[in-house]
Amino acid sequence: MDTALIHQPLSALTGLLAERRVSSVEMMAAFIARTKAVEPRLHAFNSFDEPAALAAARASDERRTLGRILGPLDGIPIGIKDAIAVAGAPLTCSSKMLANFVSPYDATVIERLRAGGAIPWGRLNLDEFAMGSSTENSANGVTLNPWDLTRVAGGSSGGSAAAVAASQAPAALGSDTGGSIRQPAAFCGLVGVKPTYGTVSRYGLAAFASSLDQIGPLTRNVDDAALLLGVIAGHDPRDSTSLARPAPDFPVEMVARRGPWKLGVPAEYFREGLDPAVAAAVRKAIDFYSAQGGEIREVSLPVAAEYAIAAYYIIATAECSSNLARYDGIRYGHRTQNATDAIDLYARSRAEGFGDEVKRRILLGTYVLSSGYYDAYYLRAQKLRTLIRQDYLRALDGLDALVTPTTPTPAFRPGEKTADPLSMYLADIFTVGVNLAGLPAVSLPCGFTAAGLPVGLQLIGRHFEEPRLFAVARSYEQAHAWHKMRPTVASSE
Amino acid sequence: MSYEPIIGLEVHVQLATASKMFASAACGSGAPPNTLTDPVVLALPGALPVLNKAALDAVIRTGLLLGCRINPVCRWDRKNYFYPDSPKNYQISQYDQPVCLGGEVEIELPGPTPAVMGEHRRIPLTRIHLEEDVGKLTHGAGDSLIDFNRAGTPLMEIVTEPALRSPDEAFAFLTALRTLLVCAGISDCDMEKGQMRCDANISIRPVGETKLGTKVELKNLNSISYVRAGIAKEIARQLAVVAAGGALTQETRLYDGESGRSAAMRSKEMAHDYRYFPDPDLLPVHIDEAWQADLRASLPERPFDRQRRFIADLSLAYSACAVLIRDRALADFFEETVHAGTAPQAAANWTTNDLLRELTAASLPLRESKVTPAHIAGLAALVKQGVVSSSQARDVFSEMFASGETAAVVVERKGLRQSTDTTQLAAWCDAALAAHAGSVAQIRAGNPKAINSIKGAVMKLSAGKANPRLVDEILRQRLGI
């Protein structure tokens, strides 16, 4: 096995395949072997289909022999969060509710990956129905952090982040409702992208909160993120909230934008609760931009800083309470053995099928939408959402991006925050506002703590300005080597 | 004290679209269970709704026909409730921004006789909105089956103001609405197939009182006749309760058309908090003037407008109008027959009597009729010219209907052309007079009606070809009367 192969970014793998220095089957076999080797320690995967992956790799090799490759990612495996539908594969959302559910159809992003020849690889662990920040809410157990196996990989896309960090896949798709791509990317030393709302089709993503959910890439570097986003983005007539404009050519648009950059630093995000090591790494990154001739401006996000968490947990739970009503044990999914009538069937199936955090959010969401409470909670949260969006756009005025830490702390330990849900919710404080505002954001590695845990830098841009964000991120990445570091699990073979 | 009933209706109408309201699966009935489904209809994880523009077009067209205000922005909301026939356990509906506001339905009450037109009234509407239908449950012994074929079919809900005052008005309302919607191709409105469903809100109040009384919602009114009968029974029930000194309670009652009785639903079944909120999967729809103008151009003439025009412009009898306007294609056929040169009343008689009778006997739809307006115009002309008699014309019509030949061809082929050869006619008349001396004597004795049996004999001798008017002239001349 070529051990170097599995640690390569997409851009390198593309070249190796093009030059016929490796076949897709060899590459797939290497990732399968790697997955099997480290999986018992990590638990990034809920499941994977080895024969299907190898068959897809063989088909890719045949295309390449005929000179008919479908796109730059032809023959390359891409890890898939187990909340994204892949035809013929389990779609569990890490829930007992869907433990035996197999999707009969492909999500739009999977269709697009296949259309480009890429191989959907594995069903990656997550917090149940993407609700959580550590994968501790997975019915299948927690995914551990490849950098420190006593810590979580983050969540909800923790399996996607761990799999890429541990070289079980060269890149992966996650979904981000309040930070679920960026936070695990930060915890695992990866680049994670939450695109502008509507950039990537949600068709086939099991919905958590429809107005906030976006699928996005987790990759080893910024070039890979631009490449992978370009494959999955674009208008989809099956998603009414998909943008009715063609996706830009991200890699090309990215290199067309050059610094020095004008960056805003939100004052509210550098106060109490921020881990000193995280603060230091982010400050250093800001100093780098400044030293490159950039303009650094202190800005303020008064509404977002104060109310984003509250507004988020009202809107997200309201939508989730309705979105998850379909899991009732009638047409598919877990059904209780002991029902006396239809209502009892619902109650028992859902009580048995859902975990505590999902139940908590369904209860919260049902409450905030209830007659007599709607105006006080849901309607006010929607008004706040408008103000939060204005907050960000005002702060971004005349700037290329806002710079913040992705998370207040590096990866924490399992059990550290589970006793107090609020402390877990506060771990999303820097990320949820971006989803409420529909803005694009990127997390990229910007250093390590003394204990060797990765730290993430978050860049937030205006709507549709992913190429600019990528350019800002790339100028930092090219001057640093954090993204080339490999975690301990990788060297302990 | 005398009381008056106050009635409001909520009418659900399935729209005749090819595919479902938010999914590409086909709409229809009669298919094997659970075959008209897809990931969206079955609410599989990750499936998303996409609006079927044809469904929205149909509601806007309805609104334009009924004089509604079309909301410049309509919105989609989720109505949350758990029921096994609802795949998502929420229904996509419209809460506070429906497609249409206001408007009215013109109704016609029964006249004193079928030949006399009754009074027309206009029933104001509150709103019209669009939502999706649910699946169908079948309860067996020990288990229940669900068919999701109907789930997601576009359903238009038309809500009236509490403006109806009698069961007859409710009957007339649904009849008029059905005629209009079928005419415009918006729905087939077959109540037996559940394509049109009606709930009624009924209360009574002392005459002169302006405040509304306690309202009872009557459900399960499965035919237009059940609507009339159910409302009449409910009014009688409420009057009896009040007469006995009792108080009415606000409740929902299920009507049983077989027994003519209703029973209150358990209050648990109606205590819903639907937790409406805007559906985040769908965007609000902006309906601009250009869109409305396009649809306005596609609207048919309203049936009652057509009736008024037939009466005013064509001097057509009301009874014929009433039959014609019920069926747009038949009325179009009639008008084409008139345009082809037939007198309106004759054209109406041929279409509403003979054509309908033949179509019914042959179980054929009008569009498959071999008889065209030109055929009828040709036949009517032959009758007018005296080439065939009215009674022969009936037979000619049947031949045309069977073969598709023109009237002239049928008349020639069957040798039905009437004889106007006076020499031949005179010979038949003389023979008949000679053979019916008794009748001749009766006439001479002052009984002119006896001429009819002689005429009958002439027709018999001529095998029906003798022109009746000429025969009459010759006989009277011979008899000197």
Tab-separated table of N, CA and C in Angstrom, chain B residues 85-164:
chain	number	residue	atom	x	y	z
B	85	ASP	N	-52.902	9.144	7.448
B	85	ASP	CA	-53.062	9.373	6.007
B	85	ASP	C	-52.233	10.559	5.519
B	86	SER	N	-51.526	11.214	6.435
B	86	SER	CA	-50.733	12.396	6.101
B	86	SER	C	-49.246	12.022	6.161
B	87	PRO	N	-48.588	11.880	4.992
B	87	PRO	CA	-47.224	11.322	5.001
B	87	PRO	C	-46.212	12.162	5.789
B	88	LYS	N	-46.306	13.475	5.711
B	88	LYS	CA	-45.328	14.318	6.407
B	88	LYS	C	-45.757	14.612	7.833
B	89	ASN	N	-46.999	14.279	8.154
B	89	ASN	CA	-47.628	14.699	9.400
B	89	ASN	C	-47.700	16.219	9.516
B	90	TYR	N	-47.584	16.872	8.382
B	90	TYR	CA	-48.049	18.253	8.257
B	90	TYR	C	-48.575	18.397	6.843
B	91	GLN	N	-49.528	19.295	6.687
B	91	GLN	CA	-50.116	19.540	5.377
B	91	GLN	C	-49.624	20.898	4.910
B	92	ILE	N	-49.167	20.974	3.674
B	92	ILE	CA	-48.802	22.287	3.147
B	92	ILE	C	-50.089	22.977	2.723
B	93	SER	N	-50.333	24.149	3.314
B	93	SER	CA	-51.578	24.862	3.092
B	93	SER	C	-51.254	26.354	3.041
B	94	GLN	N	-52.288	27.173	3.119
B	94	GLN	CA	-52.063	28.623	3.146
B	94	GLN	C	-52.833	29.188	4.322
B	95	TYR	N	-52.139	29.868	5.206
B	95	TYR	CA	-52.776	30.334	6.436
B	95	TYR	C	-53.291	31.766	6.287
B	96	ASP	N	-52.404	32.740	6.228
B	96	ASP	CA	-52.903	34.119	6.191
B	96	ASP	C	-52.636	34.859	4.881
B	97	GLN	N	-52.006	34.182	3.915
B	97	GLN	CA	-51.877	34.809	2.593
B	97	GLN	C	-52.313	33.828	1.503
B	98	PRO	N	-53.663	33.618	1.402
B	98	PRO	CA	-54.171	32.684	0.389
B	98	PRO	C	-54.068	33.284	-1.006
B	99	VAL	N	-54.354	32.474	-2.031
B	99	VAL	CA	-54.275	32.971	-3.405
B	99	VAL	C	-55.361	34.027	-3.662
B	100	CYS	N	-56.590	33.748	-3.180
B	100	CYS	CA	-57.712	34.635	-3.521
B	100	CYS	C	-58.429	35.129	-2.275
B	101	LEU	N	-58.888	36.378	-2.336
B	101	LEU	CA	-59.708	36.951	-1.265
B	101	LEU	C	-60.999	37.475	-1.880
B	102	GLY	N	-62.095	37.361	-1.132
B	102	GLY	CA	-63.373	37.912	-1.588
B	102	GLY	C	-63.925	37.142	-2.778
B	103	GLY	N	-64.703	37.832	-3.605
B	103	GLY	CA	-65.333	37.196	-4.748
B	103	GLY	C	-66.725	36.697	-4.408
B	104	GLU	N	-67.409	36.146	-5.395
B	104	GLU	CA	-68.773	35.681	-5.155
B	104	GLU	C	-69.150	34.618	-6.177
B	105	VAL	N	-70.096	33.785	-5.760
B	105	VAL	CA	-70.613	32.756	-6.653
B	105	VAL	C	-72.070	33.088	-6.957
B	106	GLU	N	-72.408	33.225	-8.249
B	106	GLU	CA	-73.796	33.472	-8.634
B	106	GLU	C	-74.554	32.152	-8.623
B	107	ILE	N	-75.693	32.147	-7.941
B	107	ILE	CA	-76.491	30.916	-7.887
B	107	ILE	C	-77.881	31.171	-8.470
B	108	GLU	N	-78.558	30.087	-8.867
B	108	GLU	CA	-79.916	30.181	-9.397
B	108	GLU	C	-80.801	29.266	-8.572
B	109	LEU	N	-81.821	29.870	-7.962
B	109	LEU	CA	-82.753	29.074	-7.145
B	109	LEU	C	-83.801	28.445	-8.062
B	110	PRO	N	-84.453	27.366	-7.598
B	110	PRO	CA	-85.455	26.716	-8.446
B	110	PRO	C	-86.603	27.677	-8.773
B	111	GLY	N	-87.085	27.642	-10.011
B	111	GLY	CA	-88.247	28.444	-10.404
B	111	GLY	C	-89.531	27.720	-10.028
B	112	PRO	N	-90.693	28.380	-10.243
B	112	PRO	CA	-91.992	27.757	-9.905
B	112	PRO	C	-92.249	26.487	-10.719
B	113	THR	N	-91.797	26.457	-11.977
B	113	THR	CA	-91.859	25.223	-12.764
B	113	THR	C	-90.502	25.078	-13.458
B	114	PRO	N	-90.202	23.884	-13.951
B	114	PRO	CA	-88.902	23.705	-14.623
B	114	PRO	C	-88.732	24.617	-15.832
B	115	ALA	N	-89.832	25.105	-16.395
B	115	ALA	CA	-89.725	25.937	-17.588
B	115	ALA	C	-89.487	27.406	-17.240
B	116	VAL	N	-89.578	27.741	-15.956
B	116	VAL	CA	-89.448	29.146	-15.557
B	116	VAL	C	-88.198	29.329	-14.714
B	117	MET	N	-87.404	30.324	-15.085
B	117	MET	CA	-86.154	30.563	-14.373
B	117	MET	C	-86.429	31.091	-12.965
B	118	GLY	N	-85.675	30.570	-11.988
B	118	GLY	CA	-85.811	31.046	-10.616
B	118	GLY	C	-84.936	32.260	-10.363
B	119	GLU	N	-84.994	32.740	-9.128
B	119	GLU	CA	-84.250	33.939	-8.724
B	119	GLU	C	-82.741	33.666	-8.710
B	120	HIS	N	-81.971	34.658	-9.082
B	120	HIS	CA	-80.510	34.562	-8.992
B	120	HIS	C	-80.028	35.351	-7.778
B	121	ARG	N	-79.029	34.795	-7.065
B	121	ARG	CA	-78.414	35.522	-5.948
B	121	ARG	C	-76.908	35.397	-6.056
B	122	ARG	N	-76.207	36.279	-5.390
B	122	ARG	CA	-74.743	36.210	-5.384
B	122	ARG	C	-74.266	35.927	-3.967
B	123	ILE	N	-73.531	34.819	-3.783
B	123	ILE	CA	-73.068	34.413	-2.454
B	123	ILE	C	-71.616	34.867	-2.286
B	124	PRO	N	-71.365	35.775	-1.345
B	124	PRO	CA	-69.987	36.281	-1.178
B	124	PRO	C	-69.050	35.219	-0.604
B	125	LEU	N	-67.799	35.257	-1.062
B	125	LEU	CA	-66.772	34.328	-0.575
B	125	LEU	C	-65.820	35.047	0.371
B	126	THR	N	-65.256	34.294	1.310
B	126	THR	CA	-64.222	34.835	2.189
B	126	THR	C	-62.859	34.735	1.514
B	127	ARG	N	-62.570	33.529	1.022
B	127	ARG	CA	-61.242	33.293	0.460
B	127	ARG	C	-61.207	31.983	-0.313
B	128	ILE	N	-60.165	31.826	-1.124
B	128	ILE	CA	-59.873	30.541	-1.757
B	128	ILE	C	-58.390	30.272	-1.559
B	129	HIS	N	-58.066	29.128	-1.010
B	129	HIS	CA	-56.650	28.792	-0.898
B	129	HIS	C	-56.359	27.413	-1.454
B	130	LEU	N	-55.068	27.130	-1.567
B	130	LEU	CA	-54.602	25.884	-2.176
B	130	LEU	C	-53.895	25.078	-1.104
B	131	GLU	N	-54.160	23.779	-1.062
B	131	GLU	CA	-53.453	22.894	-0.131
B	131	GLU	C	-53.346	21.529	-0.775
B	132	GLU	N	-52.785	20.560	-0.039
B	132	GLU	CA	-52.627	19.232	-0.625
B	132	GLU	C	-53.547	18.238	0.059
B	133	ASP	N	-54.010	17.281	-0.730
B	133	ASP	CA	-54.911	16.249	-0.216
B	133	ASP	C	-54.100	15.195	0.550
B	134	VAL	N	-54.800	14.376	1.308
B	134	VAL	CA	-54.148	13.305	2.086
B	134	VAL	C	-54.445	11.951	1.436
B	135	GLY	N	-53.862	10.892	1.992
B	135	GLY	CA	-54.112	9.540	1.484
B	135	GLY	C	-55.453	9.019	1.974
B	136	LYS	N	-55.699	7.726	1.705
B	136	LYS	CA	-56.983	7.128	2.094
B	136	LYS	C	-56.741	5.947	3.014
B	137	LEU	N	-57.503	5.893	4.104
B	137	LEU	CA	-57.397	4.787	5.058
B	137	LEU	C	-58.542	3.812	4.836
B	138	THR	N	-58.226	2.545	4.914
B	138	THR	CA	-59.268	1.518	4.896
B	138	THR	C	-59.096	0.688	6.164
B	139	HIS	N	-60.132	0.678	6.991
B	139	HIS	CA	-60.018	-0.038	8.254
B	139	HIS	C	-60.601	-1.431	8.109
B	140	GLY	N	-59.767	-2.427	8.405
B	140	GLY	CA	-60.243	-3.800	8.359
B	140	GLY	C	-60.291	-4.367	9.764
B	141	ALA	N	-60.518	-5.675	9.839
B	141	ALA	CA	-60.544	-6.301	11.160
B	141	ALA	C	-59.115	-6.442	11.653
B	142	GLY	N	-58.773	-5.674	12.660
B	142	GLY	CA	-57.448	-5.823	13.262
B	142	GLY	C	-56.350	-5.002	12.615
B	143	ASP	N	-56.560	-4.523	11.400
B	143	ASP	CA	-55.517	-3.655	10.832
B	143	ASP	C	-56.144	-2.588	9.938
B	144	SER	N	-55.335	-1.627	9.567
B	144	SER	CA	-55.773	-0.553	8.685
B	144	SER	C	-54.796	-0.457	7.535
B	145	LEU	N	-55.323	-0.196	6.346
B	145	LEU	CA	-54.476	-0.074	5.165
B	145	LEU	C	-54.464	1.388	4.717
B	146	ILE	N	-53.323	1.806	4.172
B	146	ILE	CA	-53.213	3.187	3.697
B	146	ILE	C	-52.808	3.185	2.237
B	147	ASP	N	-53.538	3.964	1.443
B	147	ASP	CA	-53.202	4.156	0.036
B	147	ASP	C	-52.842	5.630	-0.138
B	148	PHE	N	-51.607	5.887	-0.550
B	148	PHE	CA	-51.141	7.278	-0.678
B	148	PHE	C	-51.313	7.825	-2.102
B	149	ASN	N	-52.070	7.101	-2.948
B	149	ASN	CA	-52.258	7.599	-4.315
B	149	ASN	C	-52.862	9.001	-4.340
B	150	ARG	N	-53.803	9.260	-3.429
B	150	ARG	CA	-54.462	10.574	-3.416
B	150	ARG	C	-53.611	11.644	-2.732
B	151	ALA	N	-52.664	11.189	-1.898
B	151	ALA	CA	-51.865	12.148	-1.112
B	151	ALA	C	-51.113	13.094	-2.032
B	152	GLY	N	-51.204	14.370	-1.736
B	152	GLY	CA	-50.479	15.369	-2.504
B	152	GLY	C	-51.229	15.895	-3.712
B	153	THR	N	-52.435	15.372	-3.963
B	153	THR	CA	-53.257	15.920	-5.044
B	153	THR	C	-53.632	17.363	-4.693
B	154	PRO	N	-53.535	18.288	-5.651
B	154	PRO	CA	-53.876	19.675	-5.304
B	154	PRO	C	-55.357	19.811	-4.934
B	155	LEU	N	-55.585	20.504	-3.857
B	155	LEU	CA	-56.930	20.657	-3.320
B	155	LEU	C	-57.166	22.151	-3.107
B	156	MET	N	-58.248	22.646	-3.697
B	156	MET	CA	-58.583	24.065	-3.553
B	156	MET	C	-59.701	24.161	-2.522
B	157	GLU	N	-59.537	25.044	-1.535
B	157	GLU	CA	-60.607	25.200	-0.546
B	157	GLU	C	-61.278	26.549	-0.751
B	158	ILE	N	-62.592	26.493	-0.979
B	158	ILE	CA	-63.387	27.701	-1.204
B	158	ILE	C	-64.246	27.913	0.040
B	159	VAL	N	-64.096	29.054	0.681
B	159	VAL	CA	-64.817	29.325	1.928
B	159	VAL	C	-65.799	30.467	1.688
B	160	THR	N	-67.091	30.236	1.986
B	160	THR	CA	-68.082	31.308	1.800
B	160	THR	C	-68.221	32.098	3.091
B	161	GLU	N	-68.752	33.276	2.965
B	161	GLU	CA	-69.219	34.017	4.131
B	161	GLU	C	-70.452	33.282	4.667
B	162	PRO	N	-70.856	33.537	5.928
B	162	PRO	CA	-72.095	32.909	6.417
B	162	PRO	C	-73.288	33.610	5.763
B	163	ALA	N	-73.486	33.345	4.476
B	163	ALA	CA	-74.421	34.163	3.693
B	163	ALA	C	-75.547	33.357	3.073
B	164	LEU	N	-75.550	32.050	3.302
B	164	LEU	CA	-76.616	31.228	2.736
B	164	LEU	C	-77.724	31.105	3.766
